[in-house]
Amino acid sequence: MLIRFELENYLSFKDSAMLDMVPGLTRSKEHHVVRGKEQKNNKKKDIDALKTAFIYGANASGKSNFIRGMDAARNFILYGPKSSSDHGSTAFKLDPACRKLPSKFSFTIRVEDTTYEYSFSYDGNVVQQECLKEVKKNWESIIFSRGIKENRKDYTFNVEGIDFKSADDEQFFHFTEKGTPESDLFLTECKNRGFRKNIPYAKAILDVLDWFENKLSIVFPSSAFVGLEVALHDNEDAQDEITNILSKFDIGINRIGLTEVEPELALEGIPEHEVDKIKKRLKKGDSGAILTNIRENRYLIRADDGVNRAFKLATTHIDSEGEKVEFDLDEESDGTRRLLEVLPGMLGAFSSNQVFVIDELDRSLHSAISRSIISSFLAETRGEMSQLIVTTHDASLLDQELLRKDEIWFTQKNQQGQSCLYSLEEFQDIRADKDINTGYLAGRFGGVPIITETSSIKFDR
Protein backbone atom coordinates (compact mmCIF):
# COMPACT_ATOMS: atom_id res chain seq x y z
CA MET A 1 0.00 0.00 0.00
CA LEU A 2 0.98 3.62 -0.47
CA ILE A 3 1.07 5.47 2.84
CA ARG A 4 2.53 8.76 1.60
CA PHE A 5 4.06 10.20 -1.57
CA GLU A 6 5.91 13.50 -1.41
CA LEU A 7 7.75 15.55 -4.01
CA GLU A 8 9.52 18.90 -4.05
CA ASN A 9 11.00 21.16 -6.73
CA TYR A 10 9.42 19.16 -9.53
CA LEU A 11 7.76 20.88 -12.52
CA SER A 12 5.08 23.23 -11.12
CA PHE A 13 5.65 22.14 -7.51
CA LYS A 14 8.29 24.43 -6.01
CA ASP A 15 7.63 23.58 -2.38
CA SER A 16 6.99 20.18 -0.84
CA ALA A 17 3.64 18.58 -1.74
CA MET A 18 2.46 15.39 -0.06
CA LEU A 19 -0.40 13.01 -0.75
CA ASP A 20 -1.02 11.52 2.69
CA MET A 21 -3.07 8.31 2.70
CA VAL A 22 -3.09 8.15 6.50
CA PRO A 23 -6.70 8.65 7.73
CA GLY A 24 -7.56 12.01 9.25
CA LEU A 25 -10.17 12.77 11.89
CA THR A 26 -13.07 11.50 9.76
CA ARG A 27 -14.78 8.50 11.33
CA SER A 28 -17.27 7.54 8.61
CA LYS A 29 -16.90 4.61 6.20
CA GLU A 30 -14.48 2.55 8.23
CA HIS A 31 -14.27 0.00 5.41
CA HIS A 32 -12.36 2.64 3.40
CA VAL A 33 -9.46 2.19 5.85
CA VAL A 34 -6.96 -0.66 6.11
CA ARG A 35 -5.89 -0.74 9.74
CA GLY A 36 -2.26 -1.32 10.66
CA LYS A 37 -1.53 -4.41 12.67
CA GLU A 38 0.07 -4.37 16.10
CA GLN A 39 3.27 -6.38 16.16
CA LYS A 40 3.25 -8.83 19.06
CA ASN A 41 7.02 -8.89 19.46
CA ASN A 42 7.51 -5.15 19.99
CA LYS A 43 3.94 -3.79 20.23
CA LYS A 44 4.73 -1.15 17.59
CA LYS A 45 1.61 -0.55 15.50
CA ASP A 46 1.71 -0.35 11.72
CA ILE A 47 0.36 2.79 10.05
CA ASP A 48 -3.31 2.90 8.95
CA ALA A 49 -4.00 3.72 5.29
CA LEU A 50 -6.95 4.86 3.18
CA LYS A 51 -8.00 2.84 0.16
CA THR A 52 -8.74 5.78 -2.17
CA ALA A 53 -7.73 9.35 -2.96
CA PHE A 54 -9.34 11.76 -5.45
CA ILE A 55 -7.43 14.82 -6.64
CA TYR A 56 -9.39 17.75 -8.10
CA GLY A 57 -8.15 20.96 -9.66
CA ALA A 58 -8.45 23.33 -12.59
CA ASN A 59 -6.66 22.61 -15.85
CA ALA A 60 -2.89 23.26 -15.47
CA SER A 61 -3.20 23.43 -11.68
CA GLY A 62 -0.71 20.60 -11.15
CA LYS A 63 -2.84 17.43 -10.85
CA SER A 64 -1.12 15.63 -13.70
CA ASN A 65 2.30 17.00 -12.76
CA PHE A 66 1.94 15.36 -9.36
CA ILE A 67 1.14 11.99 -10.98
CA ARG A 68 3.95 12.54 -13.50
CA GLY A 69 6.30 12.98 -10.56
CA MET A 70 5.21 9.65 -9.09
CA ASP A 71 5.67 7.97 -12.48
CA ALA A 72 9.06 9.61 -13.13
CA ALA A 73 10.34 8.48 -9.72
CA ARG A 74 9.12 4.93 -10.34
CA ASN A 75 10.80 4.80 -13.77
CA PHE A 76 14.01 6.22 -12.35
CA ILE A 77 14.06 3.50 -9.67
CA LEU A 78 13.36 0.61 -12.04
CA TYR A 79 15.23 1.67 -15.18
CA GLY A 80 17.66 4.45 -14.29
CA PRO A 81 17.89 8.02 -15.60
CA LYS A 82 18.27 7.14 -19.29
CA SER A 83 14.90 5.37 -19.37
CA SER A 84 13.03 8.22 -17.70
CA SER A 85 10.98 10.54 -19.89
CA ASP A 86 12.12 13.30 -17.54
CA HIS A 87 15.85 12.69 -18.13
CA GLY A 88 17.61 15.88 -17.10
CA SER A 89 16.57 18.56 -14.67
CA THR A 90 12.88 18.71 -13.74
CA ALA A 91 13.24 21.55 -11.26
CA PHE A 92 10.69 24.37 -10.90
CA LYS A 93 11.74 26.78 -13.67
CA LEU A 94 10.05 30.00 -12.58
CA ASP A 95 12.52 30.62 -9.74
CA PRO A 96 16.19 30.83 -10.83
CA ALA A 97 17.34 29.55 -7.43
CA CYS A 98 15.34 26.32 -7.87
CA ARG A 99 17.01 25.47 -11.16
CA LYS A 100 20.23 24.70 -9.28
CA LEU A 101 18.51 22.49 -6.70
CA PRO A 102 17.57 18.80 -7.02
CA SER A 103 14.08 17.40 -7.35
CA LYS A 104 13.11 15.34 -4.31
CA PHE A 105 10.86 12.29 -4.02
CA SER A 106 9.75 10.19 -1.06
CA PHE A 107 7.53 7.10 -0.85
CA THR A 108 6.23 5.53 2.34
CA ILE A 109 4.83 2.11 1.47
CA ARG A 110 3.59 -1.00 3.22
CA VAL A 111 4.59 -4.42 1.94
CA GLU A 112 2.68 -7.14 3.79
CA ASP A 113 3.24 -6.28 7.47
CA THR A 114 6.29 -4.05 7.02
CA THR A 115 6.34 -0.30 6.27
CA TYR A 116 9.25 1.32 4.46
CA GLU A 117 10.19 4.90 3.62
CA TYR A 118 12.32 5.31 0.50
CA SER A 119 13.52 8.73 -0.65
CA PHE A 120 15.98 10.22 -3.12
CA SER A 121 16.90 13.52 -4.76
CA TYR A 122 18.30 14.05 -8.25
CA ASP A 123 19.56 17.21 -9.94
CA GLY A 124 19.53 15.95 -13.53
CA ASN A 125 23.07 14.64 -13.34
CA VAL A 126 23.82 13.27 -9.88
CA VAL A 127 21.85 11.48 -7.16
CA GLN A 128 22.29 13.87 -4.24
CA GLN A 129 20.63 11.70 -1.57
CA GLU A 130 19.09 8.24 -1.21
CA CYS A 131 17.74 6.54 1.90
CA LEU A 132 15.72 3.43 2.80
CA LYS A 133 14.17 3.02 6.26
CA GLU A 134 11.85 0.61 7.99
CA VAL A 135 9.25 2.61 9.91
CA LYS A 136 6.48 2.08 12.46
CA LYS A 137 4.07 4.64 13.88
CA ASN A 138 6.63 6.05 16.35
CA TRP A 139 9.85 4.31 15.34
CA GLU A 140 12.22 3.99 12.39
CA SER A 141 15.43 2.15 11.48
CA ILE A 142 17.75 3.10 8.60
CA ILE A 143 18.53 0.20 6.25
CA PHE A 144 20.89 2.22 4.06
CA SER A 145 21.59 5.85 3.30
CA ARG A 146 23.70 7.53 0.69
CA GLY A 147 24.66 11.12 0.15
CA ILE A 148 27.14 13.57 -1.33
CA LYS A 149 29.30 15.66 0.91
CA GLU A 150 31.57 18.40 -0.47
CA ASN A 151 31.21 17.10 -4.04
CA ARG A 152 32.36 13.60 -3.08
CA LYS A 153 30.30 10.46 -2.68
CA ASP A 154 29.89 9.72 0.99
CA TYR A 155 28.28 6.32 1.45
CA THR A 156 26.99 5.31 4.85
CA PHE A 157 25.28 1.97 5.11
CA ASN A 158 23.49 0.31 7.98
CA VAL A 159 23.12 -3.34 7.06
CA GLU A 160 22.09 -4.71 10.45
CA GLY A 161 18.82 -5.80 8.87
CA ILE A 162 20.71 -8.20 6.58
CA ASP A 163 22.22 -11.20 8.28
CA PHE A 164 24.72 -12.20 5.59
CA LYS A 165 25.02 -15.96 5.22
CA SER A 166 28.55 -15.80 3.87
CA ALA A 167 31.49 -13.43 3.47
CA ASP A 168 30.97 -13.65 -0.29
CA ASP A 169 27.42 -12.33 0.06
CA GLU A 170 28.60 -9.39 2.16
CA GLN A 171 31.38 -8.69 -0.32
CA PHE A 172 28.85 -8.75 -3.17
CA PHE A 173 26.68 -6.25 -1.30
CA HIS A 174 29.52 -3.79 -0.78
CA PHE A 175 30.77 -4.33 -4.34
CA THR A 176 27.33 -3.27 -5.55
CA GLU A 177 27.41 -0.30 -3.19
CA LYS A 178 30.77 0.97 -4.41
CA GLY A 179 29.95 0.26 -8.05
CA THR A 180 26.82 2.39 -8.11
CA PRO A 181 27.32 5.32 -10.55
CA GLU A 182 26.69 8.76 -9.08
CA SER A 183 23.94 9.28 -11.66
CA ASP A 184 22.06 6.11 -10.60
CA LEU A 185 20.28 4.87 -7.51
CA PHE A 186 21.72 2.13 -5.34
CA LEU A 187 18.28 0.50 -5.42
CA THR A 188 18.44 0.36 -9.23
CA GLU A 189 21.91 -1.15 -9.06
CA CYS A 190 20.60 -3.86 -6.71
CA LYS A 191 17.99 -4.73 -9.33
CA ASN A 192 20.46 -4.71 -12.22
CA ARG A 193 23.04 -6.83 -10.38
CA GLY A 194 20.53 -9.55 -9.53
CA PHE A 195 20.05 -9.14 -5.79
CA ARG A 196 17.02 -11.42 -5.92
CA LYS A 197 19.23 -14.26 -7.10
CA ASN A 198 22.44 -13.45 -5.24
CA ILE A 199 21.10 -12.22 -1.87
CA PRO A 200 17.47 -13.39 -1.79
CA TYR A 201 17.24 -12.78 1.95
CA ALA A 202 17.87 -9.00 1.60
CA LYS A 203 14.16 -8.61 2.36
CA ALA A 204 13.84 -4.83 2.69
CA ILE A 205 15.56 -4.06 -0.61
CA LEU A 206 13.71 -6.79 -2.49
CA ASP A 207 10.35 -5.84 -0.92
CA VAL A 208 10.69 -2.25 -2.10
CA LEU A 209 11.86 -3.20 -5.60
CA ASP A 210 8.98 -5.66 -5.94
CA TRP A 211 6.48 -3.00 -4.86
CA PHE A 212 7.61 -0.55 -7.54
CA GLU A 213 7.82 -3.25 -10.20
CA ASN A 214 4.65 -5.23 -9.49
CA LYS A 215 2.36 -3.29 -7.14
CA LEU A 216 2.31 0.28 -8.49
CA SER A 217 0.38 0.80 -11.76
CA ILE A 218 -0.03 4.26 -13.30
CA VAL A 219 -2.34 5.03 -16.25
CA PHE A 220 -2.27 8.34 -18.14
CA PRO A 221 -4.80 9.61 -20.72
CA SER A 222 -2.35 8.61 -23.47
CA SER A 223 -1.63 5.17 -21.98
CA ALA A 224 -2.34 2.24 -24.26
CA PHE A 225 -4.10 -0.79 -22.84
CA VAL A 226 -1.02 -2.92 -23.45
CA GLY A 227 -1.49 -5.18 -20.46
CA LEU A 228 -4.85 -6.45 -21.63
CA GLU A 229 -3.55 -8.65 -24.45
CA VAL A 230 -0.92 -10.25 -22.24
CA ALA A 231 -3.45 -10.89 -19.46
CA LEU A 232 -5.86 -12.55 -21.88
CA HIS A 233 -3.13 -14.66 -23.48
CA ASP A 234 -1.31 -15.79 -20.34
CA ASN A 235 -4.12 -16.09 -17.80
CA GLU A 236 -6.93 -18.56 -18.46
CA ASP A 237 -9.19 -16.88 -15.92
CA ALA A 238 -8.57 -13.32 -17.14
CA GLN A 239 -11.24 -13.42 -19.85
CA ASP A 240 -13.98 -14.29 -17.37
CA GLU A 241 -12.71 -11.75 -14.82
CA ILE A 242 -12.51 -8.94 -17.37
CA THR A 243 -15.90 -9.80 -18.87
CA ASN A 244 -17.37 -9.76 -15.37
CA ILE A 245 -15.99 -6.25 -14.77
CA LEU A 246 -17.26 -4.99 -18.15
CA SER A 247 -20.74 -6.36 -17.45
CA LYS A 248 -21.10 -3.90 -14.57
CA PHE A 249 -20.94 -0.87 -16.85
CA ASP A 250 -23.76 -1.51 -19.36
CA ILE A 251 -21.71 -0.81 -22.49
CA GLY A 252 -23.08 -3.68 -24.55
CA ILE A 253 -19.96 -5.87 -24.60
CA ASN A 254 -20.78 -9.53 -24.08
CA ARG A 255 -17.18 -10.76 -24.19
CA ILE A 256 -13.63 -9.60 -24.85
CA GLY A 257 -10.83 -11.83 -26.03
CA LEU A 258 -8.09 -12.61 -28.53
CA THR A 259 -8.77 -13.88 -32.05
CA GLU A 260 -5.86 -15.50 -33.89
CA VAL A 261 -5.08 -13.89 -37.25
CA GLU A 262 -2.32 -14.12 -39.82
CA PRO A 263 0.85 -12.26 -38.69
CA GLU A 264 0.85 -10.33 -41.98
CA LEU A 265 -2.47 -8.72 -41.05
CA ALA A 266 -1.06 -7.52 -37.72
CA LEU A 267 2.04 -6.11 -39.44
CA GLU A 268 0.06 -4.28 -42.14
CA GLY A 269 1.21 -0.67 -42.44
CA ILE A 270 4.09 -1.12 -39.99
CA PRO A 271 7.37 0.29 -41.41
CA GLU A 272 9.66 -2.43 -42.75
CA HIS A 273 12.52 -1.58 -40.39
CA GLU A 274 10.16 -1.91 -37.42
CA VAL A 275 8.92 -5.27 -38.71
CA ASP A 276 12.55 -6.45 -38.93
CA LYS A 277 13.13 -5.40 -35.32
CA ILE A 278 10.06 -7.32 -34.14
CA LYS A 279 11.12 -10.48 -36.01
CA LYS A 280 14.65 -10.28 -34.59
CA ARG A 281 13.28 -9.90 -31.06
CA LEU A 282 11.03 -12.92 -31.53
CA LYS A 283 13.94 -15.01 -32.86
CA LYS A 284 15.97 -14.11 -29.79
CA GLY A 285 13.27 -15.54 -27.57
CA ASP A 286 11.44 -12.33 -26.68
CA SER A 287 8.08 -13.12 -25.09
CA GLY A 288 6.22 -11.09 -27.69
CA ALA A 289 5.31 -7.68 -29.09
CA ILE A 290 2.19 -5.55 -28.84
CA LEU A 291 1.52 -3.17 -31.71
CA THR A 292 -1.12 -1.03 -33.40
CA ASN A 293 -1.60 -1.25 -37.17
CA ILE A 294 -2.94 1.34 -39.62
CA ARG A 295 -6.55 0.58 -38.64
CA GLU A 296 -5.76 1.35 -34.98
CA ASN A 297 -6.49 -2.22 -33.97
CA ARG A 298 -4.24 -3.82 -31.39
CA TYR A 299 -2.36 -7.08 -31.87
CA LEU A 300 -0.20 -9.39 -29.80
CA ILE A 301 2.56 -11.22 -31.69
CA ARG A 302 4.16 -14.23 -30.00
CA ALA A 303 6.76 -16.81 -30.98
CA ASP A 304 5.36 -20.18 -29.89
CA ASP A 305 7.65 -23.16 -30.55
CA GLY A 306 9.50 -21.21 -33.20
CA VAL A 307 6.31 -20.21 -35.05
CA ASN A 308 5.19 -16.57 -35.15
CA ARG A 309 1.54 -16.21 -34.19
CA ALA A 310 -0.62 -13.08 -34.04
CA PHE A 311 -3.74 -12.37 -32.00
CA LYS A 312 -6.21 -9.50 -32.42
CA LEU A 313 -7.93 -7.96 -29.43
CA ALA A 314 -11.67 -7.89 -30.19
CA THR A 315 -15.01 -7.53 -28.45
CA THR A 316 -18.22 -9.51 -28.88
CA HIS A 317 -21.74 -8.05 -28.90
CA ILE A 318 -25.14 -9.76 -29.18
CA ASP A 319 -27.32 -8.78 -32.17
CA SER A 320 -31.12 -8.51 -32.32
CA GLU A 321 -31.44 -12.23 -33.06
CA GLY A 322 -29.27 -13.29 -30.14
CA GLU A 323 -26.22 -14.07 -32.27
CA LYS A 324 -22.67 -13.12 -31.32
CA VAL A 325 -21.04 -10.40 -33.47
CA GLU A 326 -17.33 -9.58 -33.28
CA PHE A 327 -16.25 -5.91 -33.22
CA ASP A 328 -12.79 -4.51 -33.93
CA LEU A 329 -11.60 -1.93 -31.41
CA ASP A 330 -11.84 0.91 -33.94
CA GLU A 331 -15.59 0.22 -34.00
CA GLU A 332 -15.93 0.84 -30.27
CA SER A 333 -16.59 4.26 -28.75
CA ASP A 334 -13.91 6.45 -27.15
CA GLY A 335 -15.49 5.74 -23.77
CA THR A 336 -15.29 1.97 -24.23
CA ARG A 337 -11.68 2.16 -25.38
CA ARG A 338 -10.85 4.34 -22.38
CA LEU A 339 -12.43 1.73 -20.13
CA LEU A 340 -10.23 -0.90 -21.77
CA GLU A 341 -7.18 1.26 -21.03
CA VAL A 342 -7.81 1.10 -17.30
CA LEU A 343 -9.00 -2.53 -17.23
CA PRO A 344 -5.59 -4.24 -16.78
CA GLY A 345 -4.85 -2.18 -13.70
CA MET A 346 -8.41 -2.60 -12.43
CA LEU A 347 -8.01 -6.34 -12.78
CA GLY A 348 -4.88 -6.22 -10.62
CA ALA A 349 -6.38 -3.85 -8.08
CA PHE A 350 -9.54 -5.96 -7.76
CA SER A 351 -7.65 -9.22 -7.33
CA SER A 352 -4.40 -8.37 -5.53
CA ASN A 353 -2.75 -5.86 -3.23
CA GLN A 354 -2.07 -3.27 -5.91
CA VAL A 355 -1.93 0.52 -6.00
CA PHE A 356 -3.74 1.69 -9.13
CA VAL A 357 -3.26 5.35 -10.16
CA ILE A 358 -5.33 6.91 -12.96
CA ASP A 359 -4.70 10.40 -14.31
CA GLU A 360 -8.01 11.84 -15.61
CA LEU A 361 -10.34 8.99 -14.67
CA ASP A 362 -13.28 10.76 -16.27
CA ARG A 363 -11.76 11.21 -19.76
CA SER A 364 -14.42 9.90 -22.15
CA LEU A 365 -16.20 8.10 -19.29
CA HIS A 366 -19.74 8.88 -18.18
CA SER A 367 -20.07 9.93 -14.53
CA ALA A 368 -22.17 6.86 -13.82
CA ILE A 369 -19.37 4.57 -15.03
CA SER A 370 -16.75 6.45 -12.98
CA ARG A 371 -18.96 6.14 -9.92
CA SER A 372 -19.54 2.45 -10.63
CA ILE A 373 -15.77 1.84 -10.86
CA ILE A 374 -15.27 3.45 -7.46
CA SER A 375 -18.22 1.70 -5.78
CA SER A 376 -17.25 -1.68 -7.21
CA PHE A 377 -13.64 -1.24 -6.15
CA LEU A 378 -14.54 -0.34 -2.57
CA ALA A 379 -17.10 -3.14 -2.28
CA GLU A 380 -15.01 -5.93 -3.79
CA THR A 381 -11.68 -5.10 -2.13
CA ARG A 382 -12.98 -4.56 1.41
CA GLY A 383 -10.21 -5.49 3.83
CA GLU A 384 -7.67 -5.88 1.01
CA MET A 385 -4.54 -3.74 0.66
CA SER A 386 -5.55 -2.45 -2.79
CA GLN A 387 -5.81 1.28 -3.46
CA LEU A 388 -7.30 3.53 -6.13
CA ILE A 389 -5.82 7.02 -6.62
CA VAL A 390 -7.22 9.26 -9.37
CA THR A 391 -7.23 12.78 -10.71
CA THR A 392 -10.57 13.95 -12.07
CA HIS A 393 -12.77 16.90 -12.98
CA ASP A 394 -15.98 14.98 -12.29
CA ALA A 395 -17.60 17.05 -9.54
CA SER A 396 -20.49 14.59 -9.25
CA LEU A 397 -18.13 12.26 -7.37
CA LEU A 398 -17.76 14.89 -4.63
CA ASP A 399 -20.35 13.18 -2.52
CA GLN A 400 -19.93 12.30 1.15
CA GLU A 401 -22.23 9.35 0.58
CA LEU A 402 -19.46 7.95 -1.65
CA LEU A 403 -16.22 9.34 -0.19
CA ARG A 404 -14.69 10.44 3.11
CA LYS A 405 -13.39 13.99 3.52
CA ASP A 406 -9.82 12.79 3.95
CA GLU A 407 -9.99 11.03 0.55
CA ILE A 408 -10.60 14.30 -1.33
CA TRP A 409 -7.70 16.51 -2.41
CA PHE A 410 -7.27 19.70 -4.44
CA THR A 411 -4.47 21.28 -6.47
CA GLN A 412 -4.20 25.02 -6.86
CA LYS A 413 -1.67 27.20 -8.70
CA ASN A 414 -0.80 30.69 -7.46
CA GLN A 415 0.17 33.77 -9.48
CA GLN A 416 3.84 32.76 -9.33
CA GLY A 417 3.00 29.51 -11.14
CA GLN A 418 3.52 27.34 -8.04
CA SER A 419 1.22 24.38 -7.45
CA CYS A 420 0.13 23.21 -4.02
CA LEU A 421 -1.79 20.14 -2.87
CA TYR A 422 -4.19 20.12 0.08
CA SER A 423 -6.99 18.00 1.53
CA LEU A 424 -10.66 18.74 2.16
CA GLU A 425 -9.90 17.53 5.68
CA GLU A 426 -8.12 20.87 6.26
CA PHE A 427 -11.52 22.64 6.12
CA GLN A 428 -12.75 22.24 9.69
CA ASP A 429 -16.44 23.16 9.30
CA ILE A 430 -17.50 20.54 6.73
CA ARG A 431 -20.34 18.56 8.29
CA ALA A 432 -21.06 14.99 7.21
CA ASP A 433 -24.32 16.14 5.57
CA LYS A 434 -22.67 19.07 3.73
CA ASP A 435 -23.16 19.31 -0.06
CA ILE A 436 -19.48 19.59 -0.99
CA ASN A 437 -20.22 19.38 -4.72
CA THR A 438 -21.98 22.76 -4.69
CA GLY A 439 -19.30 24.27 -2.45
CA TYR A 440 -16.54 23.09 -4.78
CA LEU A 441 -18.19 24.45 -7.92
CA ALA A 442 -18.72 27.77 -6.11
CA GLY A 443 -14.96 27.94 -5.50
CA ARG A 444 -15.11 27.53 -1.74
CA PHE A 445 -12.32 24.95 -1.64
CA GLY A 446 -10.26 26.28 -4.54
CA GLY A 447 -9.17 23.96 -7.33
CA VAL A 448 -11.57 25.44 -9.91
CA PRO A 449 -10.70 27.60 -12.92
CA ILE A 450 -11.12 31.38 -12.79
CA ILE A 451 -12.67 32.31 -16.12
CA THR A 452 -12.82 35.81 -17.53
CA GLU A 453 -16.25 36.74 -18.89
CA THR A 454 -16.16 36.23 -22.65
CA SER A 455 -18.19 39.42 -23.15
CA SER A 456 -15.20 41.45 -21.90
CA ILE A 457 -12.75 39.89 -24.36
CA LYS A 458 -12.08 41.91 -27.52
CA PHE A 459 -11.25 39.96 -30.68
CA ASP A 460 -9.56 41.55 -33.69
CA ARG A 461 -11.46 40.94 -36.88
mmCIF file with all atom_site columns, C-alpha atoms in Angstrom, residues 121 123 125-130 145-155 182-183:
data_model
loop_
_atom_site.group_PDB
_atom_site.id
_atom_site.type_symbol
_atom_site.label_atom_id
_atom_site.label_alt_id
_atom_site.label_comp_id
_atom_site.label_asym_id
_atom_site.label_entity_id
_atom_site.label_seq_id
_atom_site.pdbx_PDB_ins_code
_atom_site.Cartn_x
_atom_site.Cartn_y
_atom_site.Cartn_z
_atom_site.occupancy
_atom_site.B_iso_or_equiv
_atom_site.pdbx_formal_charge
_atom_site.auth_seq_id
_atom_site.auth_comp_id
_atom_site.auth_asym_id
_atom_site.auth_atom_id
_atom_site.pdbx_PDB_model_num
ATOM 1  C CA . SER A 1 121 ? 16.899 13.517 -4.758  1.00 0.00 ? 121 SER A CA 1
ATOM 2  C CA . ASP A 1 123 ? 19.561 17.214 -9.942  1.00 0.00 ? 123 ASP A CA 1
ATOM 3  C CA . ASN A 1 125 ? 23.072 14.639 -13.338 1.00 0.00 ? 125 ASN A CA 1
ATOM 4  C CA . VAL A 1 126 ? 23.818 13.274 -9.880  1.00 0.00 ? 126 VAL A CA 1
ATOM 5  C CA . VAL A 1 127 ? 21.845 11.483 -7.164  1.00 0.00 ? 127 VAL A CA 1
ATOM 6  C CA . GLN A 1 128 ? 22.291 13.868 -4.241  1.00 0.00 ? 128 GLN A CA 1
ATOM 7  C CA . GLN A 1 129 ? 20.635 11.703 -1.570  1.00 0.00 ? 129 GLN A CA 1
ATOM 8  C CA . GLU A 1 130 ? 19.091 8.244  -1.212  1.00 0.00 ? 130 GLU A CA 1
ATOM 9  C CA . SER A 1 145 ? 21.585 5.846  3.298   1.00 0.00 ? 145 SER A CA 1
ATOM 10 C CA . ARG A 1 146 ? 23.696 7.527  0.689   1.00 0.00 ? 146 ARG A CA 1
ATOM 11 C CA . GLY A 1 147 ? 24.656 11.125 0.146   1.00 0.00 ? 147 GLY A CA 1
ATOM 12 C CA . ILE A 1 148 ? 27.137 13.567 -1.328  1.00 0.00 ? 148 ILE A CA 1
ATOM 13 C CA . LYS A 1 149 ? 29.303 15.662 0.911   1.00 0.00 ? 149 LYS A CA 1
ATOM 14 C CA . GLU A 1 150 ? 31.572 18.400 -0.473  1.00 0.00 ? 150 GLU A CA 1
ATOM 15 C CA . ASN A 1 151 ? 31.209 17.101 -4.045  1.00 0.00 ? 151 ASN A CA 1
ATOM 16 C CA . ARG A 1 152 ? 32.363 13.604 -3.078  1.00 0.00 ? 152 ARG A CA 1
ATOM 17 C CA . LYS A 1 153 ? 30.304 10.457 -2.680  1.00 0.00 ? 153 LYS A CA 1
ATOM 18 C CA . ASP A 1 154 ? 29.886 9.725  0.994   1.00 0.00 ? 154 ASP A CA 1
ATOM 19 C CA . TYR A 1 155 ? 28.279 6.316  1.450   1.00 0.00 ? 155 TYR A CA 1
ATOM 20 C CA . GLU A 1 182 ? 26.695 8.760  -9.080  1.00 0.00 ? 182 GLU A CA 1
ATOM 21 C CA . SER A 1 183 ? 23.942 9.281  -11.660 1.00 0.00 ? 183 SER A CA 1
#
